[in-house]
Each structure stands twice: as C-alpha cells, then as structure tokens.
Short mmCIF file of C-alpha atoms in Angstrom, two decimals:
data_model
loop_
_atom_site.label_atom_id
_atom_site.label_comp_id
_atom_site.label_asym_id
_atom_site.label_seq_id
_atom_site.Cartn_x
_atom_site.Cartn_y
_atom_site.Cartn_z
CA ALA A 103 2.20 -5.88 -4.16
CA GLY A 104 0.26 -6.84 -7.29
CA LEU A 105 3.18 -8.41 -9.12
CA SER A 106 4.39 -10.26 -6.03
CA ALA A 107 0.93 -11.68 -5.31
CA ALA A 108 0.63 -12.78 -8.95
CA TYR A 109 4.05 -14.46 -8.71
CA TYR A 110 3.18 -16.53 -5.64
CA LEU A 111 -0.26 -17.44 -6.97
CA GLN A 112 1.33 -18.67 -10.22
CA LEU A 113 3.77 -20.81 -8.23
CA MET A 114 0.76 -22.32 -6.47
CA GLY A 115 -0.80 -23.24 -9.82
CA HIS A 116 -3.30 -20.44 -10.33
CA GLN A 117 -3.49 -18.45 -13.59
CA THR A 118 -3.29 -14.73 -12.82
CA THR A 119 -3.89 -11.61 -14.90
CA VAL A 120 -2.45 -8.21 -14.02
CA PHE A 121 -4.21 -5.05 -15.21
CA GLU A 122 -1.68 -2.21 -15.53
CA MET A 123 -2.74 1.34 -16.41
CA LEU A 124 0.78 2.49 -17.43
CA PRO A 125 2.93 1.37 -20.41
CA GLU A 126 5.25 -0.78 -18.29
CA LEU A 127 5.09 -2.81 -15.09
CA GLY A 128 6.75 -1.79 -11.84
CA GLY A 129 4.48 0.87 -10.35
CA MET A 130 6.28 3.28 -8.04
CA LEU A 131 9.51 1.30 -8.39
CA ARG A 132 9.63 2.26 -12.07
CA TYR A 133 7.83 5.60 -12.08
CA GLY A 134 8.48 6.89 -8.58
CA ILE A 135 12.02 5.86 -7.64
CA PRO A 136 14.70 7.54 -9.83
CA ASN A 137 17.14 5.39 -11.77
CA TYR A 138 20.12 6.58 -9.71
CA ARG A 139 18.57 4.90 -6.67
CA LEU A 140 17.08 1.84 -8.37
CA PRO A 141 18.61 0.96 -11.77
CA LYS A 142 15.75 -0.16 -14.00
CA GLU A 143 17.88 -3.03 -15.35
CA ARG A 144 17.66 -4.64 -11.90
CA LEU A 145 13.91 -4.03 -11.74
CA ASP A 146 13.44 -5.53 -15.21
CA GLU A 147 15.30 -8.67 -14.13
CA ASP A 148 12.84 -9.19 -11.27
CA ILE A 149 9.81 -8.47 -13.46
CA LYS A 150 11.07 -10.91 -16.10
CA ALA A 151 11.36 -13.63 -13.44
CA ILE A 152 7.77 -12.93 -12.38
CA LEU A 153 6.41 -13.00 -15.94
CA GLU A 154 8.24 -16.26 -16.67
CA THR A 155 5.85 -18.00 -14.26
CA GLY A 156 3.06 -17.34 -16.79
CA VAL A 157 1.49 -14.14 -15.48
CA GLU A 158 -0.71 -12.51 -18.14
CA VAL A 159 -0.53 -8.70 -18.35
CA LYS A 160 -3.00 -6.26 -19.90
CA TYR A 161 -1.49 -2.79 -20.29
CA GLY A 162 -3.14 0.62 -20.50
CA ILE A 163 -6.23 -0.47 -18.60
CA LYS A 164 -7.52 1.40 -15.56
CA VAL A 165 -10.32 0.06 -13.42
CA SER A 166 -13.13 2.69 -13.33
CA ARG A 167 -12.16 4.06 -16.74
CA ASP A 168 -11.84 1.00 -18.99
CA LEU A 169 -13.67 -1.62 -16.97
CA THR A 170 -15.47 -1.93 -13.66
CA LEU A 171 -14.72 -3.78 -10.47
CA ASN A 172 -17.81 -5.91 -11.11
CA ASP A 173 -16.40 -6.89 -14.52
CA LEU A 174 -13.36 -8.33 -12.76
CA ARG A 175 -15.36 -10.07 -10.06
CA ASN A 176 -17.66 -11.66 -12.65
CA ASN A 177 -14.81 -12.91 -14.84
CA TYR A 178 -12.30 -14.09 -12.23
CA ASP A 179 -12.51 -16.44 -9.25
CA ALA A 180 -10.73 -13.93 -7.00
CA THR A 181 -9.79 -10.28 -7.40
CA LEU A 182 -7.00 -8.35 -5.67
CA ILE A 183 -6.88 -4.54 -5.49
CA THR A 184 -3.29 -3.23 -5.34
CA ILE A 185 -3.56 0.30 -6.74
CA GLY A 186 -0.89 1.78 -4.44
CA ALA A 187 -0.77 5.42 -3.40
CA SER A 188 -0.27 7.11 -6.75
CA THR A 189 -1.56 10.66 -6.23
CA ASP A 190 -0.26 13.62 -4.25
CA LYS A 191 -1.65 15.76 -1.48
CA LYS A 192 -2.18 19.42 -2.38
CA LEU A 193 -0.85 22.57 -0.73
CA GLY A 194 -4.24 24.21 -0.78
CA LEU A 195 -2.78 27.52 -2.02
CA GLU A 196 -4.27 29.73 -4.72
CA GLY A 197 -2.47 29.32 -8.04
CA GLU A 198 -1.43 25.72 -7.43
CA ASP A 199 -2.49 24.87 -10.99
CA ALA A 200 -0.12 27.46 -12.51
CA ASP A 201 2.58 26.59 -15.02
CA GLY A 202 5.68 25.51 -13.07
CA VAL A 203 3.88 23.92 -10.10
CA ILE A 204 3.91 20.13 -10.26
CA SER A 205 3.23 17.26 -7.90
CA ALA A 206 6.15 15.02 -6.96
CA VAL A 207 4.44 11.87 -8.23
CA ASP A 208 3.70 13.47 -11.62
CA PHE A 209 7.21 14.92 -11.81
CA LEU A 210 9.00 11.63 -11.02
CA ARG A 211 6.58 9.65 -13.20
CA GLY A 212 7.32 11.97 -16.12
CA VAL A 213 11.06 11.42 -15.70
CA GLY A 214 10.43 7.67 -15.48
CA LEU A 215 8.53 7.88 -18.78
CA GLY A 216 11.49 9.63 -20.39
CA LYS A 217 10.05 13.15 -20.27
CA LYS A 218 13.13 14.86 -18.85
CA MET A 219 12.90 18.65 -18.66
CA ASP A 220 16.01 20.73 -19.27
CA LEU A 221 16.09 23.14 -16.32
CA LYS A 222 19.38 24.82 -17.18
CA GLY A 223 19.40 28.36 -15.79
CA LYS A 224 16.20 27.85 -13.76
CA LYS A 225 15.70 27.86 -10.00
CA ALA A 226 13.72 24.98 -8.52
CA ALA A 227 12.25 24.26 -5.11
CA VAL A 228 10.72 21.22 -3.44
CA ILE A 229 8.25 21.39 -0.56
CA GLY A 230 8.48 18.43 1.83
CA GLY A 231 10.89 16.45 3.96
CA GLY A 232 10.32 12.81 3.08
CA ASN A 233 12.15 10.37 0.81
CA VAL A 234 10.00 11.44 -2.16
CA ALA A 235 11.07 15.05 -1.58
CA MET A 236 14.73 13.95 -1.58
CA ASP A 237 14.17 12.00 -4.81
CA ALA A 238 12.67 15.12 -6.39
CA LEU A 239 15.54 17.34 -5.19
CA ARG A 240 18.26 15.04 -6.50
CA THR A 241 16.42 14.55 -9.79
CA LEU A 242 16.16 18.34 -10.28
CA VAL A 243 19.94 18.55 -9.81
CA ARG A 244 20.41 15.98 -12.57
CA LEU A 245 18.12 18.00 -14.85
CA ASN A 246 20.64 20.87 -14.65
CA ALA A 247 18.63 23.26 -12.43
CA GLU A 248 20.72 26.31 -11.51
CA LYS A 249 19.68 26.13 -7.86
CA VAL A 250 17.66 23.51 -5.98
CA THR A 251 16.09 24.33 -2.61
CA CYS A 252 14.21 22.14 -0.14
CA VAL A 253 11.55 24.02 1.83
CA TYR A 254 10.44 22.29 5.03
CA ARG A 255 8.30 23.63 7.86
CA ARG A 256 10.08 21.68 10.59
CA ARG A 257 13.72 20.90 11.42
CA VAL A 258 16.08 18.55 9.61
CA SER A 259 15.88 16.23 12.63
CA ASP A 260 12.10 16.05 12.07
CA MET A 261 12.34 15.00 8.42
CA THR A 262 10.94 11.56 7.65
CA ALA A 263 13.49 11.00 4.87
CA LEU A 264 16.31 8.57 5.55
CA PRO A 265 19.40 10.38 6.86
CA VAL A 266 21.47 8.95 3.99
CA GLU A 267 19.04 10.51 1.48
CA ILE A 268 19.26 13.93 3.17
CA GLU A 269 23.05 13.70 3.27
CA GLY A 270 23.08 12.71 -0.40
CA ALA A 271 20.96 15.70 -1.40
CA VAL A 272 23.20 18.11 0.53
CA ALA A 273 26.35 16.54 -0.95
CA GLU A 274 24.91 17.09 -4.42
CA GLY A 275 24.43 20.80 -3.78
CA CYS A 276 20.83 21.09 -2.63
CA GLU A 277 19.96 23.88 -0.18
CA ILE A 278 17.86 22.86 2.85
CA LEU A 279 15.64 25.64 4.24
CA THR A 280 13.92 24.58 7.46
CA LEU A 281 11.24 26.17 9.63
CA LYS A 282 9.60 27.72 6.55
CA SER A 283 5.92 27.11 5.90
CA PRO A 284 4.46 27.90 2.43
CA SER A 285 1.98 30.77 2.64
CA ARG A 286 1.28 31.84 -0.95
CA LEU A 287 2.49 31.48 -4.52
CA GLU A 288 3.75 34.33 -6.66
CA ILE A 289 2.10 33.92 -10.07
CA GLU A 290 2.57 36.23 -13.06
CA ASP A 291 0.74 35.68 -16.36
CA GLY A 292 -0.13 32.14 -15.28
CA LYS A 293 3.49 31.22 -14.58
CA LEU A 294 5.21 30.60 -11.26
CA LYS A 295 7.72 33.23 -10.17
CA GLY A 296 8.35 32.06 -6.62
CA ILE A 297 6.88 31.10 -3.28
CA TRP A 298 6.31 33.07 -0.10
CA VAL A 299 7.05 31.28 3.15
CA SER A 300 6.18 32.08 6.75
CA PRO A 301 9.08 31.63 9.23
CA GLN A 302 8.27 29.10 11.94
CA MET A 303 9.48 28.30 15.42
CA ILE A 304 9.44 25.13 17.49
CA SER A 305 6.49 24.96 19.85
CA ASN A 306 4.64 22.44 22.04
CA ILE A 307 5.30 18.71 22.03
CA LYS A 308 2.33 16.87 20.52
CA ASN A 309 2.23 13.08 20.17
CA ASN A 310 5.94 12.93 21.11
CA ARG A 311 6.83 15.33 18.29
CA ALA A 312 7.66 19.02 18.44
CA SER A 313 5.00 21.13 16.71
CA VAL A 314 5.71 24.42 14.94
CA LYS A 315 4.03 27.81 14.84
CA SER A 316 4.68 31.18 13.23
CA ASN A 317 7.42 33.20 14.92
CA GLY A 318 5.72 36.46 13.98
CA MET A 319 8.35 37.56 11.46
CA GLU A 320 7.43 38.80 7.98
CA ASP A 321 7.02 36.31 5.14
CA GLU A 322 10.08 35.61 3.00
CA PHE A 323 10.22 35.22 -0.78
CA ILE A 324 11.98 32.30 -2.49
CA PRO A 325 12.34 32.81 -6.26
CA CYS A 326 11.78 29.70 -8.38
CA GLU A 327 10.37 28.83 -11.78
CA VAL A 328 9.71 25.20 -10.85
CA LEU A 329 8.04 24.05 -7.64
CA VAL A 330 7.63 20.35 -6.83
CA VAL A 331 5.08 19.56 -4.11
CA ALA A 332 6.06 16.48 -2.08
CA ILE A 333 4.01 16.72 1.11
CA GLY A 334 2.53 13.24 1.01
CA GLN A 335 0.81 10.65 -1.16
CA ASP A 336 -2.89 9.87 -1.50
CA ILE A 337 -4.85 6.86 -2.69
CA GLU A 338 -7.35 6.98 -5.56
CA SER A 339 -10.03 5.34 -3.41
CA SER A 340 -13.13 7.35 -4.38
CA TYR A 341 -14.22 4.96 -7.14
CA TYR A 342 -13.93 1.93 -4.86
CA GLU A 343 -15.86 3.71 -2.12
CA LYS A 344 -18.68 4.36 -4.61
CA GLU A 345 -18.62 0.65 -5.43
CA GLY A 346 -19.30 -0.19 -1.78
CA ILE A 347 -15.72 -0.96 -0.71
CA PRO A 348 -15.02 0.22 2.88
CA VAL A 349 -12.74 3.28 2.92
CA GLU A 350 -11.45 4.94 6.10
CA ARG A 351 -9.32 8.11 6.04
CA GLY A 352 -8.71 7.62 2.35
CA LYS A 353 -7.40 4.04 2.74
CA ILE A 354 -9.18 0.87 1.66
CA PHE A 355 -10.24 -0.84 4.88
CA THR A 356 -9.98 -4.64 4.93
CA LEU A 357 -10.38 -7.50 7.36
CA PRO A 358 -7.12 -8.80 8.93
CA ASN A 359 -6.72 -11.30 6.06
CA GLY A 360 -6.99 -8.61 3.37
CA GLY A 361 -10.57 -9.51 2.45
CA PHE A 362 -13.92 -7.82 3.02
CA ARG A 363 -16.92 -8.82 5.09
CA GLY A 364 -19.77 -9.86 2.82
CA ILE A 365 -17.72 -9.59 -0.41
CA PRO A 366 -16.25 -13.06 -1.00
CA GLY A 367 -13.28 -13.36 -3.33
CA LEU A 368 -12.25 -9.70 -3.16
CA TYR A 369 -9.02 -8.63 -1.46
CA ALA A 370 -6.88 -5.50 -1.18
CA GLY A 371 -3.35 -4.83 0.02
CA GLY A 372 -0.15 -2.86 -0.31
CA ASP A 373 -0.07 0.93 0.01
CA CYS A 374 -3.78 1.31 -0.80
CA GLN A 375 -4.58 -0.69 2.34
CA SER A 376 -1.73 0.22 4.69
CA GLY A 377 -1.08 3.76 3.49
CA PRO A 378 2.20 4.78 1.85
CA ALA A 379 4.89 2.45 3.19
CA THR A 380 7.95 0.54 1.97
CA VAL A 381 8.39 -1.77 -1.01
CA ILE A 382 9.31 -4.56 1.40
CA LYS A 383 6.05 -4.17 3.31
CA ALA A 384 4.06 -4.31 0.06
CA ILE A 385 5.81 -7.52 -1.00
CA ALA A 386 5.27 -9.05 2.45
CA ALA A 387 1.57 -8.19 2.23
CA ALA A 388 1.44 -9.85 -1.18
CA LYS A 389 2.76 -13.13 0.24
CA VAL A 390 0.03 -13.14 2.85
CA MET A 391 -2.72 -12.26 0.39
CA ALA A 392 -1.57 -14.91 -2.09
CA ALA A 393 -1.75 -17.57 0.64
CA ASN A 394 -5.17 -16.36 1.81
CA ILE A 395 -6.55 -16.27 -1.76
CA ASP A 396 -5.19 -19.78 -2.31
CA GLN A 397 -7.09 -20.98 0.76
CA TYR A 398 -10.24 -19.13 -0.33
CA LEU A 399 -10.07 -21.05 -3.62
CA GLY A 400 -10.02 -24.30 -1.64
CA TYR A 401 -6.33 -25.14 -1.55
CA ASN A 402 -3.43 -25.04 0.89
CA HIS A 403 -0.36 -25.01 -1.34
CA GLN A 404 3.11 -24.89 0.17
CA ILE A 405 5.86 -22.87 -1.50
CA THR A 406 9.31 -24.47 -1.32
CA CYS A 407 12.62 -23.73 -3.05
CA ASP A 408 14.04 -27.31 -3.03
CA VAL A 409 16.96 -26.10 -0.95
CA GLU A 410 17.35 -27.21 2.65
CA ILE A 411 18.06 -24.04 4.63
CA PRO A 412 18.76 -24.50 8.35
CA ASP A 413 16.64 -22.69 10.92
CA VAL A 414 17.99 -19.49 12.40
CA ASP A 415 20.40 -20.12 15.24
CA LEU A 416 20.71 -16.99 17.33
CA GLU A 417 23.70 -18.47 19.15
CA ASP A 418 25.98 -17.84 16.16
CA LYS A 419 24.79 -14.26 15.64
CA PHE A 420 26.81 -11.32 16.88
CA SER A 421 25.80 -7.73 17.27
CA CYS A 422 27.22 -5.54 14.51
CA GLY A 423 26.34 -2.41 12.61
CA ARG A 424 24.88 -2.43 9.13
CA SER A 425 27.36 -2.39 6.25
CA GLU A 426 26.53 0.56 3.99
CA LEU A 427 27.22 0.55 0.27
CA PRO A 428 29.95 2.94 -0.92
CA GLU A 429 28.84 5.68 -3.33
CA ARG A 430 30.24 7.49 -6.35
CA GLU A 431 31.65 10.96 -5.80
CA ALA A 432 28.89 13.59 -5.69
CA ASN A 433 30.43 15.84 -8.35
CA LYS A 434 30.43 12.92 -10.80
CA ARG A 435 27.11 11.27 -10.04
CA ILE A 436 25.05 14.47 -10.52
CA ARG A 437 25.92 14.41 -14.22
CA ASP A 438 23.81 11.34 -14.98
CA PHE A 439 21.07 9.05 -13.71
CA GLU A 440 23.33 6.06 -13.21
CA SER A 441 23.29 4.31 -9.83
CA VAL A 442 24.99 6.30 -7.06
CA GLU A 443 25.88 3.11 -5.18
CA LEU A 444 28.94 0.95 -5.77
CA ASN A 445 29.40 -2.73 -4.98
CA MET A 446 30.00 -3.86 -1.42
CA GLU A 447 33.40 -5.31 -0.60
CA ASP A 448 33.54 -9.10 -0.10
CA GLY A 449 34.17 -8.90 3.63
CA ALA A 450 31.34 -6.43 4.21
CA ALA A 451 28.97 -8.50 2.04
CA MET A 452 29.70 -11.69 3.99
CA GLN A 453 29.15 -9.89 7.29
CA GLU A 454 25.87 -8.43 6.03
CA VAL A 455 24.38 -11.74 4.86
CA SER A 456 25.32 -13.33 8.19
CA ARG A 457 22.78 -11.02 9.86
CA CYS A 458 19.87 -12.70 8.02
CA LEU A 459 17.13 -13.91 10.37
CA ARG A 460 15.06 -15.65 7.63
CA CYS A 461 12.24 -13.14 7.36
CA ASP A 462 11.29 -15.00 4.14
CA LYS A 463 10.19 -17.85 6.41
CA ASN A 464 9.24 -16.03 9.59
CA GLY A 465 7.94 -12.66 8.41
CA PHE A 466 4.29 -13.31 7.59
CA GLY A 467 2.65 -11.21 10.30
CA ILE A 468 1.95 -8.28 7.98
CA PHE A 469 -1.78 -8.40 8.74
CA ARG A 470 -3.00 -8.46 12.31
CA GLY A 471 -4.48 -11.90 12.66
CA GLY A 472 -2.69 -13.06 9.51
CA ARG A 473 0.06 -15.62 9.13
CA ILE A 474 2.36 -15.00 12.06
CA GLU A 475 4.95 -17.76 12.01
CA GLN A 476 5.60 -19.31 8.64
CA TRP A 477 4.08 -20.39 5.33
#
C-alpha cells in the first residue's frame, strides 16, 4: 500500500518519502511470502520501477521508536500510515515464550532475511489453517524438517487457505491433523518437547459456519521441537491510538476516503485499516488514497498511460474457467526455494488475458464512499 501510493503520487508530481523499518522494501511480500511462491527477482523489478519515479526511501526507521507521528505531520504536507498487519496473535498458553515456539510472521520474516534454520532430524508443527500457515508448513519442509504437521481445530473444508495451497502442502509431504485444539505445551528445561491437543467435534452452526467443541476424549500428544503459531495477524496500533488516532478492534479507523475527522492531511490504508487482506486490495486502496491526497493538496491530476485501450465490451466475453499455472513436481521443488510455478502455455495465457474487465480503470470502490467508477 505504501509503495503503491508513493508511486501514484510521484506520477502526479508530488515528492514522496517512504520510511521503512526493515533493511529492504517490500513488506509482507518480501518478508512474509516465501520465495517459492513469489520470486524476489520479480518483486525487485516492481520496486525498481517504483523507485525510478523518484521516491525517496529512509531505511531502518520506525515511527514511535525513531521519530513521532507529529514529526512527520510537521515536516510533510500529507502523511499516509501503511504499517500493515505485521504481528501475530498469541495462543494464550503457558510456555509460549519457550525455545522452539515462534510466531509465523517472525519465522517467515527470518527466512526472508536469510536466517534459514537447519531442521534436519527435527519434528515441526504449525497451528492454523490459513495461507500463512500453509506458507510456514511448506517452508519447514524446505528447511529439511523430518516431519511437518498442521494442527487445525476445524475441518479441512473450513480452512481459510486457498485450496491450491492446501493441496500443495499435502503433495509436499505435510500431515494435516484436523479437529485438534491446542490445550497446553510440553516444556522441558525451557525447550519445547511437544504440544497437547484436545480432540474436537463439529457442533452448532454459528454465522453460517459450523462451530466446534470438545468431544470429551482425552488430550493427545504431538511431539515437536519447533512450533509455528499461525492463528492470525495483528496490527501494531497501540502507538497510534495513544497519539489520538481512532482505533476500533485493533484496526485504524478512518473516514471513507482514508482520512480522519479533525486531522487534516493524515491518511491510513492497507491492512492496518482493512485488517489482513490481499496484496491486490492493498494496492487498490493505495490508488484511492493517492487520488484523495492529491485532491487534499489542491490538485486533480489524471493518470494516463498514453495508450488508447478500448472500453470493456461484455458482448465478446465468454464464460470460462480460470487457467491455472502448471507446477514443478513436488519431490523436486521441496529441495529448494525456487518458484513452484511454471510458465503458462500460449493458448492458456491468451484465454486468461481475454477475461480482463479493466479493473485498473473501474476498480476504485475500495473505500465505501470512495471513487466508484474510474480515475
């Protein structure tokens, strides 16, 4: 969200500065999504294109630690908060700070920073059923863990991870244990030895989703020396709340245009405003915020690409399924962090691009009350 907003503001003639707390740009795309899913060479190409517009970057700086929000507001005409959702939710179990227990964000960030553990001969487990949990599972496999187990308190059909990610994890040898709820950690001399889980059963339907409850059976023990907790992401919003920024349920609460009532020139967007979502949604939010900041500064710039693209004609569209990218064989791809996906065939690629409905032009309704139709 931050990089995309900076890109569009630069194209509109504004000089932007990005404050990045980590050594490199990219946020969760660099430090949260493993290389086998998103090759960093592709990410670097996009970042280079953004920086070529003149964006200034200051690395290793965290707002609240190295400077204050007021410092930014006093030194810049407009300020945009795009801190993402970079922390994890906790299990709430005793011993969660023991050696061997690690949050998914910290684990994946460490791998992204080049701190790859050698887990040869060790058993590992991941708690959670989302895409981040699948990323952690498949990364553990590539770090040579002897056995990798996913522990989830609901059913596979209830997992929020994409089906293709679940299938990929299973193909790479991960064990999926469902209807198991973590109950306590087995700690010995400050080190993790395993996790106890309480068997669950499907229960009442709540909010159109089947709930679970204990089935009354005895707890089961899962041995593991490494436990990655991937039960959700949180937003580091406490500092901003202390600074008078509205926060509701841990998320920064904005007006429909991304701004704040009574705080001119300050905006927020991306995961810190919407909650953990997709990269596409963060980029879409950035387009809206860039346009709204541009108007706040007294302009109404139009972004064009000097290419005449015809409007979408639904008459020439036909209903077809999505063309999926082929993948490398599982027994080969688990040996490295290279991309698991192969190139799409020409025919499939042409069919896929024909499905485009010009969301670049028509997809600006990311904020309720925001830009609905087009730039």
